[in-house]
Short mmCIF file of C-alpha atoms and ligand atoms in Angstrom, two decimals:
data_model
loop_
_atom_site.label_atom_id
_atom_site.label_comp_id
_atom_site.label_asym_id
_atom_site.label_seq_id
_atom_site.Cartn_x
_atom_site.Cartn_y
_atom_site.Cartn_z
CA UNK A 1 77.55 211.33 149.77
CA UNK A 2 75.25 212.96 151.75
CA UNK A 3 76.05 212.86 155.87
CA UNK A 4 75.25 214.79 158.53
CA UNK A 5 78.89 216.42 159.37
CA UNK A 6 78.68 214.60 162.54
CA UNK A 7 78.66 211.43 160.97
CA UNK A 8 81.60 212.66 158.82
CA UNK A 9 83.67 213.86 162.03
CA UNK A 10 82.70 209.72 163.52
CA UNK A 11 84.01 208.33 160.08
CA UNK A 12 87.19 210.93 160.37
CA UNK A 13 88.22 209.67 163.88
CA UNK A 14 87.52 205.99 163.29
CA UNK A 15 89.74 205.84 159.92
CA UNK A 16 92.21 209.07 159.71
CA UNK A 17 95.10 210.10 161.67
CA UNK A 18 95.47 213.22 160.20
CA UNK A 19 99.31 214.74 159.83
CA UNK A 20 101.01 217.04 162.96
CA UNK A 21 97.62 215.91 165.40
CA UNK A 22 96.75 214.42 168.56
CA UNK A 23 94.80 212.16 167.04
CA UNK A 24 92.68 211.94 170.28
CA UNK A 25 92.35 215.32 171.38
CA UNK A 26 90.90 216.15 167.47
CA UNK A 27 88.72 212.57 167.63
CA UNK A 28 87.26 214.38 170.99
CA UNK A 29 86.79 218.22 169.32
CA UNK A 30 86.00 216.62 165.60
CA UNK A 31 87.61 217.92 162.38
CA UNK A 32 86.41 220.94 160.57
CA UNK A 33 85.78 219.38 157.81
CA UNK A 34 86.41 221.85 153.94
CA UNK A 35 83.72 221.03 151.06
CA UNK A 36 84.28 223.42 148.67
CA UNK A 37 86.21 226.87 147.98
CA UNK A 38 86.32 229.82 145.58
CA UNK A 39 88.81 232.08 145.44
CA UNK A 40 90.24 233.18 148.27
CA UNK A 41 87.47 231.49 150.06
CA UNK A 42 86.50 228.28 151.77
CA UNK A 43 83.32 226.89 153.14
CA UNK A 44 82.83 224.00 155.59
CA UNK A 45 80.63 221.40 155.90
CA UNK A 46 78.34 223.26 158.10
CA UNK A 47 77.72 226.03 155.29
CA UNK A 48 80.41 228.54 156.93
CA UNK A 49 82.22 230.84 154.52
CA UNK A 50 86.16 231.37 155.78
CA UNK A 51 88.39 233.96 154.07
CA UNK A 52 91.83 231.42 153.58
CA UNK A 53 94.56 234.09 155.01
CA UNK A 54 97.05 230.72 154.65
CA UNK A 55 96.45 230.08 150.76
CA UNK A 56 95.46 226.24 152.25
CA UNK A 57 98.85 225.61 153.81
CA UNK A 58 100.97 227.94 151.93
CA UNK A 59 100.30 227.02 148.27
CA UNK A 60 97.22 228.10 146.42
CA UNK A 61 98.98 231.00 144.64
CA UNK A 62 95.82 231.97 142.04
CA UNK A 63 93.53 230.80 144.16
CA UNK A 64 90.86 228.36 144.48
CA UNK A 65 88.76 227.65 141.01
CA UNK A 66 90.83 228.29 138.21
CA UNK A 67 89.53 226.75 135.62
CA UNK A 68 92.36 226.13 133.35
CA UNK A 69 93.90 224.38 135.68
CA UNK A 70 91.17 221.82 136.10
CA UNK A 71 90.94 221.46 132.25
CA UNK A 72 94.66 221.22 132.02
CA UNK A 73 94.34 218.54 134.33
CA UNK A 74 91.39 216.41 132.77
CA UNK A 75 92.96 216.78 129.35
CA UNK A 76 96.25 215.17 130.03
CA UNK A 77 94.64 212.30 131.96
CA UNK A 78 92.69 211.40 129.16
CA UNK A 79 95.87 211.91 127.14
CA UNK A 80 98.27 210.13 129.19
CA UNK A 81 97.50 209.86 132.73
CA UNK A 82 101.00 208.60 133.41
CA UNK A 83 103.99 207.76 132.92
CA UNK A 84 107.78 207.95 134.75
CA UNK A 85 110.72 209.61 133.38
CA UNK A 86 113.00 206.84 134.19
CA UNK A 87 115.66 204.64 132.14
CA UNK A 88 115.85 207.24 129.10
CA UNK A 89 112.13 208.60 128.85
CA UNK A 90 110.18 211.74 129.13
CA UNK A 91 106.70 212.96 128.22
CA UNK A 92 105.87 216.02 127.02
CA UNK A 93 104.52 218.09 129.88
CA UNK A 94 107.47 217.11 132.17
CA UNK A 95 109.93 218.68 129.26
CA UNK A 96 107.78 221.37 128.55
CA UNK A 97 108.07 222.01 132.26
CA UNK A 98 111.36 221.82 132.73
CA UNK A 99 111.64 224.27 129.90
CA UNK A 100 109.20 226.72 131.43
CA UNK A 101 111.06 226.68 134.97
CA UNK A 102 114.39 227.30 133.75
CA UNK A 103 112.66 230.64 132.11
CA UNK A 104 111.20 231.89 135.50
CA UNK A 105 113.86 231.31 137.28
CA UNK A 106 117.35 232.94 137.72
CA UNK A 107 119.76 232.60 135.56
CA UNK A 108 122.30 229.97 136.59
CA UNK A 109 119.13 227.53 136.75
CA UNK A 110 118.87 225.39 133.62
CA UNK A 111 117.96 221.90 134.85
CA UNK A 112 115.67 220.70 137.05
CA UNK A 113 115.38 217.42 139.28
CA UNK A 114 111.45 216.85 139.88
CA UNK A 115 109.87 215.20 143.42
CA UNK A 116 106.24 214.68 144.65
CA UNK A 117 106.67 216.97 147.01
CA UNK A 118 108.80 219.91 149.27
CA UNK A 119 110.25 216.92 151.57
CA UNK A 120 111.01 214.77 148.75
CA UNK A 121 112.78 217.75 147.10
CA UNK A 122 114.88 218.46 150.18
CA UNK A 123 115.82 214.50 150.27
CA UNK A 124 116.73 215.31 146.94
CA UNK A 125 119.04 217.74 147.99
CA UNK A 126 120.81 216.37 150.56
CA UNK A 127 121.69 213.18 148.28
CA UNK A 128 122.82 215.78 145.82
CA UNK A 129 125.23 217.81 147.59
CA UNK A 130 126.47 214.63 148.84
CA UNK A 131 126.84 212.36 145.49
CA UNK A 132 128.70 216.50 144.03
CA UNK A 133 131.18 216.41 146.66
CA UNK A 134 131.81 212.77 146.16
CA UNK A 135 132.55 213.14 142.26
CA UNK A 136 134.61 216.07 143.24
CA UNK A 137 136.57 213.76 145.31
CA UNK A 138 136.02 215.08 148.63
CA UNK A 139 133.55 212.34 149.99
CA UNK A 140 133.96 213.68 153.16
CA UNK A 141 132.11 217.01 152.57
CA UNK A 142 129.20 215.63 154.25
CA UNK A 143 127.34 217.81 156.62
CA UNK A 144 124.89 220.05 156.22
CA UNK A 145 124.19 222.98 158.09
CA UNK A 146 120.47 224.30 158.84
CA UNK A 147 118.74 226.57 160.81
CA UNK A 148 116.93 225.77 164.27
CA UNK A 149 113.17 226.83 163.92
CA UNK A 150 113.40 225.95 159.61
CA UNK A 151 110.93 223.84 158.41
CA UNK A 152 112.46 221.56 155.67
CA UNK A 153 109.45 219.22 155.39
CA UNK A 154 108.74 215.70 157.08
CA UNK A 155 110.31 212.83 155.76
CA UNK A 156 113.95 211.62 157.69
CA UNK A 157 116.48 213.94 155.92
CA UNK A 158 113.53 216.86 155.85
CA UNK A 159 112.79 216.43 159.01
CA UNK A 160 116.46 216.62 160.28
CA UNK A 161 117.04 220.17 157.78
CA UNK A 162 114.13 220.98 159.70
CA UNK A 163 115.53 222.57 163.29
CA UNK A 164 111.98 221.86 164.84
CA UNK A 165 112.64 220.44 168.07
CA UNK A 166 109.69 218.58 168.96
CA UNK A 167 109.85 217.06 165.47
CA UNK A 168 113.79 216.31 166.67
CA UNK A 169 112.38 214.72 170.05
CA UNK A 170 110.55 211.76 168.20
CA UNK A 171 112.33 209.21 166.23
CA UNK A 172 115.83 209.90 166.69
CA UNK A 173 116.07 212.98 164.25
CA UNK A 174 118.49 214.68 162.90
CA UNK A 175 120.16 212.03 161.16
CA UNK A 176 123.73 212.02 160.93
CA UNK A 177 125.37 214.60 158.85
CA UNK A 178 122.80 217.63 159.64
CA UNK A 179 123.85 220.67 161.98
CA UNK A 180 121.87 223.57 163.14
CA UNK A 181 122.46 226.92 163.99
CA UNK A 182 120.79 229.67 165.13
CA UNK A 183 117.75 231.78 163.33
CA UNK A 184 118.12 235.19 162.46
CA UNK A 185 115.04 236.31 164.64
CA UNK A 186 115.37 239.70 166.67
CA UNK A 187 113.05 239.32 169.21
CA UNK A 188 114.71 236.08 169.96
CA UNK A 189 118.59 237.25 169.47
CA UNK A 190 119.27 240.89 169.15
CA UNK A 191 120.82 242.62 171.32
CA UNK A 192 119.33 246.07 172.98
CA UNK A 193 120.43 249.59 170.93
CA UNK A 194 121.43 247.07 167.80
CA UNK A 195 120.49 247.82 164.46
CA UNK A 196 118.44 245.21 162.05
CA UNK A 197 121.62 245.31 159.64
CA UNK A 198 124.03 245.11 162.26
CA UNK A 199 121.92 242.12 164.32
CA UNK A 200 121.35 240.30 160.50
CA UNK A 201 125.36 240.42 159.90
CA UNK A 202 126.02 238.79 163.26
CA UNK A 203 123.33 236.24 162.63
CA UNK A 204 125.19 235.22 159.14
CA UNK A 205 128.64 234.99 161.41
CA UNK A 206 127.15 232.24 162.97
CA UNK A 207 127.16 230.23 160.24
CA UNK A 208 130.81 231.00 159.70
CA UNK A 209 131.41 230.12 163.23
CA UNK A 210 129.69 226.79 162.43
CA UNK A 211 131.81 226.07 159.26
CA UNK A 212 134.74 226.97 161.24
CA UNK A 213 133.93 224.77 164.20
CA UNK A 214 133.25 221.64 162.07
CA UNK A 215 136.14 222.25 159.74
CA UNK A 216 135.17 223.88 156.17
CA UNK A 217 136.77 220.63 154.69
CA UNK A 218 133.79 218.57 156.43
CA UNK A 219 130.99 221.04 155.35
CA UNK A 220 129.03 220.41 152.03
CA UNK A 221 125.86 222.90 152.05
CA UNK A 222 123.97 225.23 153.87
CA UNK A 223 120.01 225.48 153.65
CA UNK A 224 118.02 228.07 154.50
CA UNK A 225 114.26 229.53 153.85
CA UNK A 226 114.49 232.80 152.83
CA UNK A 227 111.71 233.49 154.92
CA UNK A 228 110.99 231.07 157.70
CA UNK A 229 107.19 230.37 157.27
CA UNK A 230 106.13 227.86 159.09
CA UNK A 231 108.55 228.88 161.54
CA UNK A 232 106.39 232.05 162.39
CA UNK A 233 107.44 233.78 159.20
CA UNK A 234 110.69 234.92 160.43
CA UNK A 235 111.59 237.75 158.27
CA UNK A 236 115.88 238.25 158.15
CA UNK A 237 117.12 241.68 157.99
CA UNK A 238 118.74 242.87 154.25
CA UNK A 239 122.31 242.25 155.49
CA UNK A 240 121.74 238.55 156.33
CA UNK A 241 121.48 236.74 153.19
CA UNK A 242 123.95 238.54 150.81
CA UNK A 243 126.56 237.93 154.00
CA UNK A 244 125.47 234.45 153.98
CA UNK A 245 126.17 234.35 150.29
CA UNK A 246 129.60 235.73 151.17
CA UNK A 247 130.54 233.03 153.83
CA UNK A 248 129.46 230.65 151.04
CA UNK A 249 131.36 231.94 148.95
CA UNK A 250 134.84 232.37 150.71
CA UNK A 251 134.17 228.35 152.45
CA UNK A 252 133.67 227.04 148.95
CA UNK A 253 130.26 225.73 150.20
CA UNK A 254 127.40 225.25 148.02
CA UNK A 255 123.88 227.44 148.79
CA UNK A 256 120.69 226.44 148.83
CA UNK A 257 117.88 228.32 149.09
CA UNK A 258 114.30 225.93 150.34
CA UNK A 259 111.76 228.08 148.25
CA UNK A 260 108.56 225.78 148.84
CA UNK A 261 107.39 228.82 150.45
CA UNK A 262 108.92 231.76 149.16
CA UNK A 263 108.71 230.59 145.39
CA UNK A 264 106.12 231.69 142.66
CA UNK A 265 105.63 235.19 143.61
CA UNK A 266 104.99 235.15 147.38
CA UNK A 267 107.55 237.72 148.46
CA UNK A 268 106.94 239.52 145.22
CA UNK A 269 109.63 238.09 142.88
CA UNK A 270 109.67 235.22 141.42
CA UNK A 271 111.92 233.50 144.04
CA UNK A 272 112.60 234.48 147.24
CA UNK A 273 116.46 234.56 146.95
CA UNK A 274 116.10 237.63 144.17
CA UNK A 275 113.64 239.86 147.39
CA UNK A 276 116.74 238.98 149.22
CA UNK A 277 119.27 239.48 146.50
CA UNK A 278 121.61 236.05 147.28
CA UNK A 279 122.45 233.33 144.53
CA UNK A 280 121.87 230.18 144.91
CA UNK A 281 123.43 226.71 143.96
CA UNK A 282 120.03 224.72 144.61
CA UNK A 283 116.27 225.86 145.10
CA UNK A 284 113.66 223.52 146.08
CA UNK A 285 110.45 223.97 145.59
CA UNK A 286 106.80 222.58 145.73
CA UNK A 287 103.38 224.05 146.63
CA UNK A 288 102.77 227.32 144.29
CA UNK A 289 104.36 225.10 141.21
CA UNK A 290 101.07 223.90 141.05
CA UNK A 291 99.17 226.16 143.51
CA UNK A 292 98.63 223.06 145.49
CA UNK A 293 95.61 221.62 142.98
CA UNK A 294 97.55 218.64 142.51
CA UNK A 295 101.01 217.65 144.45
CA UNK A 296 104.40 218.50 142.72
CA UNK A 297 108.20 219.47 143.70
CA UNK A 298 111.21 219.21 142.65
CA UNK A 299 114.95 221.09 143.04
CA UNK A 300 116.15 223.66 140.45
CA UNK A 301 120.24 222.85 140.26
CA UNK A 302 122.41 225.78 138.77
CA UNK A 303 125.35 225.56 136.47
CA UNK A 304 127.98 224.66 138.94
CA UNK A 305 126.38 221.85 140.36
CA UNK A 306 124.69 220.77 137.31
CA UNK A 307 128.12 220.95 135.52
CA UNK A 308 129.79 218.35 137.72
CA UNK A 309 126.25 216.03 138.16
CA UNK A 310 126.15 215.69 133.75
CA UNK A 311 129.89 215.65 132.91
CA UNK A 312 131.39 213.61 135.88
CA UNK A 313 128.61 212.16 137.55
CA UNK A 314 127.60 209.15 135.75
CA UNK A 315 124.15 208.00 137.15
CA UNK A 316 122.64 209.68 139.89
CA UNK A 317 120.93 206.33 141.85
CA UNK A 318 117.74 208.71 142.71
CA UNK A 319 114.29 209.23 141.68
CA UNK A 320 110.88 208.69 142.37
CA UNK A 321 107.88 207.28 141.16
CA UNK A 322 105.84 210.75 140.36
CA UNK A 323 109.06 212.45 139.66
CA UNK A 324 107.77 214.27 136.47
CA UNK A 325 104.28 213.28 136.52
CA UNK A 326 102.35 214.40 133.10
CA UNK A 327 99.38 215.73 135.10
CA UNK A 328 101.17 217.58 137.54
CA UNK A 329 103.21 218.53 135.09
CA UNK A 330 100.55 219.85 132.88
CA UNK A 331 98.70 221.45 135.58
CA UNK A 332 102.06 223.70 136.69
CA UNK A 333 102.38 224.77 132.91
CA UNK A 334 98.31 225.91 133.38
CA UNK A 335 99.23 227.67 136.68
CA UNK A 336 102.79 229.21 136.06
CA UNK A 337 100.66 230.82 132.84
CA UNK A 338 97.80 232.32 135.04
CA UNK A 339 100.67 234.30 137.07
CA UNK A 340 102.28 235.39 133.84
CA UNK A 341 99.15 236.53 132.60
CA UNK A 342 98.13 237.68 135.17
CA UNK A 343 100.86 239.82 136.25
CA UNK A 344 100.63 238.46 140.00
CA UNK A 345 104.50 238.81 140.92
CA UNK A 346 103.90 242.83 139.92
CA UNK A 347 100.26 242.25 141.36
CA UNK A 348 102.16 241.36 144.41
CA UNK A 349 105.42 243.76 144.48
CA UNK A 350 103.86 246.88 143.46
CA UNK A 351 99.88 246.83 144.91
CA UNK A 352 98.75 244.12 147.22
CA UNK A 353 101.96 243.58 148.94
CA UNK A 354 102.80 247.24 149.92
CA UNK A 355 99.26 247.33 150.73
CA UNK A 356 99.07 244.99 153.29
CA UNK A 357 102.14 246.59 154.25
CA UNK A 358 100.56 249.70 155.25
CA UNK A 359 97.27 247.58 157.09
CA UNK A 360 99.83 245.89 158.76
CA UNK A 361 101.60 249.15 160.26
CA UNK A 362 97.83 250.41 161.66
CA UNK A 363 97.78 246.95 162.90
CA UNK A 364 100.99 247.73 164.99
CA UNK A 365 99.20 249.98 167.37
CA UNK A 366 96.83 247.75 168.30
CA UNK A 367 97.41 247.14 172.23
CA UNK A 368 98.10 242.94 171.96
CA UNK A 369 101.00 243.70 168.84
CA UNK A 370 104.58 244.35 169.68
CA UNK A 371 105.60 243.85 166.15
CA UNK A 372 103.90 243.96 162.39
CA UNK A 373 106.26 242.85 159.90
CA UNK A 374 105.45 241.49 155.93
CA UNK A 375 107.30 240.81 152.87
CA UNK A 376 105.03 240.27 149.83
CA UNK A 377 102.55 238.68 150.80
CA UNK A 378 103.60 236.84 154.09
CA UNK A 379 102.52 238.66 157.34
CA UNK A 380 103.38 238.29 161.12
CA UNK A 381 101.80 239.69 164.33
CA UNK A 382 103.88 239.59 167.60
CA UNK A 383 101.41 239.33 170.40
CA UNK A 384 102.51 240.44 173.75
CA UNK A 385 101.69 241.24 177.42
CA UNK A 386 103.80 244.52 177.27
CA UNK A 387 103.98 246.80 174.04
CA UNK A 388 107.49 248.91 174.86
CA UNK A 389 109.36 246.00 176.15
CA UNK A 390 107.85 243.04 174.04
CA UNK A 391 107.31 241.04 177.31
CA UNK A 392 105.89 237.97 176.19
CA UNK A 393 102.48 235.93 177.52
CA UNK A 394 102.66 232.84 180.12
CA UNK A 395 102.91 229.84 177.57
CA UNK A 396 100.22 228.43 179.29
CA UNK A 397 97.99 231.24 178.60
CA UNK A 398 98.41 230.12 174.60
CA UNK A 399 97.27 233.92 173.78
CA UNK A 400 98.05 232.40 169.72
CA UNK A 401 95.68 229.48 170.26
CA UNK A 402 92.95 231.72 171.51
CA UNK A 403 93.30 234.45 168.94
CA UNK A 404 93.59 231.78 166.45
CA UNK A 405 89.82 230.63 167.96
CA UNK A 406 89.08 233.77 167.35
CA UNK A 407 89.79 233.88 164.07
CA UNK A 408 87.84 230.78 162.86
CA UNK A 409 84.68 231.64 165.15
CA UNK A 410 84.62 234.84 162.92
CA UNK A 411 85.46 233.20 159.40
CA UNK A 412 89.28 233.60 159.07
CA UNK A 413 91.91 231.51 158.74
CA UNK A 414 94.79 232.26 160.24
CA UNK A 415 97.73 230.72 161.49
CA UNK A 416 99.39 230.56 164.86
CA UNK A 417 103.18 230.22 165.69
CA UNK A 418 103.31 230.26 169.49
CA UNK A 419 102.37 234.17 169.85
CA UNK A 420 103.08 234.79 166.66
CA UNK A 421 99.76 235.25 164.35
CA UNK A 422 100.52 234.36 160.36
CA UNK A 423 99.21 234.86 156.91
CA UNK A 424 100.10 234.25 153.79
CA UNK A 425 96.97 234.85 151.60
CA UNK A 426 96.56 233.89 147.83
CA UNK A 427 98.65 235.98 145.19
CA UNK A 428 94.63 237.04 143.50
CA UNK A 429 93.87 239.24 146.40
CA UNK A 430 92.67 242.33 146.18
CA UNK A 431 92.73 245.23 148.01
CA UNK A 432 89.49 245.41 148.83
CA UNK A 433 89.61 241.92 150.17
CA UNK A 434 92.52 242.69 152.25
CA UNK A 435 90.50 245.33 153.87
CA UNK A 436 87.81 242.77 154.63
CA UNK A 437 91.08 240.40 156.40
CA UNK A 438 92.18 243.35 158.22
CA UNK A 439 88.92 244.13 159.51
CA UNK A 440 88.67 240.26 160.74
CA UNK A 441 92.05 240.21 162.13
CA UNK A 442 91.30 243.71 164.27
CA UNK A 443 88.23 241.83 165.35
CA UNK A 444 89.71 238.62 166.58
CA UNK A 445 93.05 240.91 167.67
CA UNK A 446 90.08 242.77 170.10
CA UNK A 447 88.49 239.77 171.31
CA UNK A 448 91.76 238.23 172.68
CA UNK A 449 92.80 241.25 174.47
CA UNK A 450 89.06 241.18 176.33
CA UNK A 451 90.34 237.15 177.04
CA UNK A 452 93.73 238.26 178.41
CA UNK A 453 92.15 240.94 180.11
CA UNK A 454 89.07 238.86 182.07
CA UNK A 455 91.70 235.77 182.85
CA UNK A 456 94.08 238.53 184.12
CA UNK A 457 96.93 237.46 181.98
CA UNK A 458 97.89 241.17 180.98
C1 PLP B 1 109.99 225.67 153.44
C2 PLP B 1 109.38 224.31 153.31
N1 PLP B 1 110.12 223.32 152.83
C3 PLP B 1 109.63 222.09 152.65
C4 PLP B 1 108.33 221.80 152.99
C5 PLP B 1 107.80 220.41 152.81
O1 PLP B 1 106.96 220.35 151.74
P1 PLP B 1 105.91 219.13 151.62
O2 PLP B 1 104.93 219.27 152.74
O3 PLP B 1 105.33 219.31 150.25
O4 PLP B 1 106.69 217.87 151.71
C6 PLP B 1 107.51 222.81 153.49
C7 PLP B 1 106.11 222.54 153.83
O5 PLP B 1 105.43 223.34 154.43
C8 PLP B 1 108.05 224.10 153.67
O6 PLP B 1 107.33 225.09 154.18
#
């Protein structure tokens, strides 16, 4: 169709409310509207190249225009376009799926529960836990304890993992059942003179307070990102998980680990749980399954839980339409192949990711940073008013929202977090591409100080 993009930014705001918007703030600014990509780069309507620093929202692992996946794609709809996986049948790409997952990821994963998506998959989970406990006979092992600041995904039981409080304030979230406790974020929580390790163990003996507090009898799971991304990419310090694992452990509670994120190379192993060396009972997952070219999700359940679900369980009353869908199915296959052969978990762990790494630590003097931190490829700038004591900027100055202006006037996408600035670019890059992000991130990291400086917020 060919329109001016005006006349597509008219048609957006008279049809489309668009997810986590003011719909009429963005009918008054218009959308910036994404025609095509290659790569690890986008172009908009207007003809404007944009290097994609956020993979599209966290999930196109291998980048935009891989082939095979397209052909995987067209050759199974002609094939069979669809069909469910309900009352005793399969197709071929869902088993051949299922198959390839439990190879890629850790060992005490051998079954696999599929979704549409990372929400559906944490539904998926709560409803799990639940129906475990109940065949165990302990029905009342019920609640669930999250993190504040984790993002779960968006449908009621997501939402309510989630600990996002503005998400909380509207519609009467979290539902029963659901508990949060605090992140494990140092700027936020530690305490002066106290080491990472020392601040990540007391983080974990919150969650032990928590089980405590409710009554470890009561207490069915606890979820957790490895890396909070959407939360501002939150990175925990080593002791926090494998203590987590501990408390776990010793409560009898089961684990799960929310890898929509973290999975499929982005920290630079397979799953995030192995960067962080902790075992989980359950991993959800979604987005780099498929590298985001066509929607998929789904929970990966280990032996224990598994065990229980098969022998005891009788029917699970739970599935979904597209749980198992042939194309998305066929298109992960396509896409899991591409990172095998193309070595992007080692691209990531031993090049790229120590790479940025390094970028990220020049990036650290920069006057506006208080903190540079990565893990694979997931990266997270700190801006503040005051370098040695991390003073932060007047909310109302919204020093992310400006930088993050920045960053699009100059053909970057990046993310903002309140003052935190985020990437999370696609597993393909190179280095010399990540030279050419650093260079645009310095740029836009300049042209917000100048801002803070002429509106005197410094
Ligand atoms: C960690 C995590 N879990 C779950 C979700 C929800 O996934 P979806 O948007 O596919 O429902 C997201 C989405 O960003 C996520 O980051």
């Amino acid at each position: 169709m060919t329109r001016t993009t005006l006349e597509w930014q008219a048609a957006d705001s008279a049809h489309f409310l668009h997810p986590f918007t003011d719909f009429q703030s963005l009918a008054r600014k218009g959308a910036r509207i994404i025609t095509r990509a290659d790569n690890i780069y986008l172009w908009d309507s207007d003809g404007h190249k944009l290097l994609d620093a956020m993979s599209g929202l966290w999930c196109v692992n291998v980048g935009y225009g891989q082939q095979a996946l397209v052909d995987a794609a067209a050759a199974q709809m002609k094939e069979l376009p669809f069909y469910n996986a309900f009352f005793q049948t399969a197709t071929q790409p869902a088993i051949a799926l299922a198959e390839k997952l439990a190879e890629v990821t850790p060992p005490q994963f051998r079954h696999v529960f599929f979704s549409g998506s990372g929400s559906e998959g944490n539904d998926t989970v709560v409803r799990m836990v639940r129906r475990y406990w109940d065949v165990l006979g302990e029905p009342q092992k019920q609640v669930n304890i999250s993190r504040h600041n984790a993002y779960h995904g968006s449908t009621m039981a997501g939402a309510s993992l989630g600990g996002m409080a503005g998400m909380h304030a509207q519609g009467g979230l979290p539902i029963p059942g659901i508990t949060h406790i605090d992140q494990p974020y140092w700027v936020e929580h530690g305490r002066p003179g106290e080491s990472r390790d020392a601040f990540g163990l007391r983080a974990a003996s919150w969650l032990e307070d928590r089980i405590l507090a409710m009554g470890a009898d009561k207490v069915a799971a606890f979820i957790g990102e490895p890396i909070q991304g959407a939360g501002g990419v939150i990175i925990p310090p080593a002791s926090y998980w494998p203590e987590i694992q501990r408390i776990c452990d010793k409560h009898g509670i089961l684990l799960v680990s929310d890898e929509v994120i973290c999975g499929f190379g982005r920290t630079g192993r397979w799953f995030g749980c192995e960067t962080f060396g902790f075992k989980p009972d359950l991993m959800t997952f979604a987005k780099g399954v498929t590298s985001g070219y066509i929607p998929l999700g789904g929970v990966m359940v280990g032996a224990r839980v598994a065990r229980v679900l098969i022998e005891q369980g009788g029917e699970f009353e739970h599935g979904y339409t597209y749980s198992g869908h042939p194309v998305s199915c066929a298109v992960a296959l396509a896409n899991i192949q591409i990172i095998q052969d193309q070595h992007l978990v080692a691209h990531v762990h031993d090049d790229v990711g120590p790479y940025l790494a390094q970028c990220f630590a020049l990036l650290a003097e920069h006057p506006l940073v208080g903190a540079a931190e990565t893990c694979g490829l997931m990266g997270a700038l700190l801006l503040v008013k005051d370098k040695a004591k991390l003073t932060p900027f007047d909310a109302a100055a919204g020093i992310g929202m400006v930088c993050r202006g920045h960053c699009f006037a100059n053909g970057l996408i990046m993310r903002a977090v309140g003052s935190r600035m985020i990437i999370a670019p696609p597993l393909v890059i190179t280095r010399g591409q990540i030279d050419e992000m650093v260079a645009l991130i310095r740029r836009c990291l300049d042209l917000t100080l100048a801002d803070a400086r002429r509106h005197g917020w410094l």
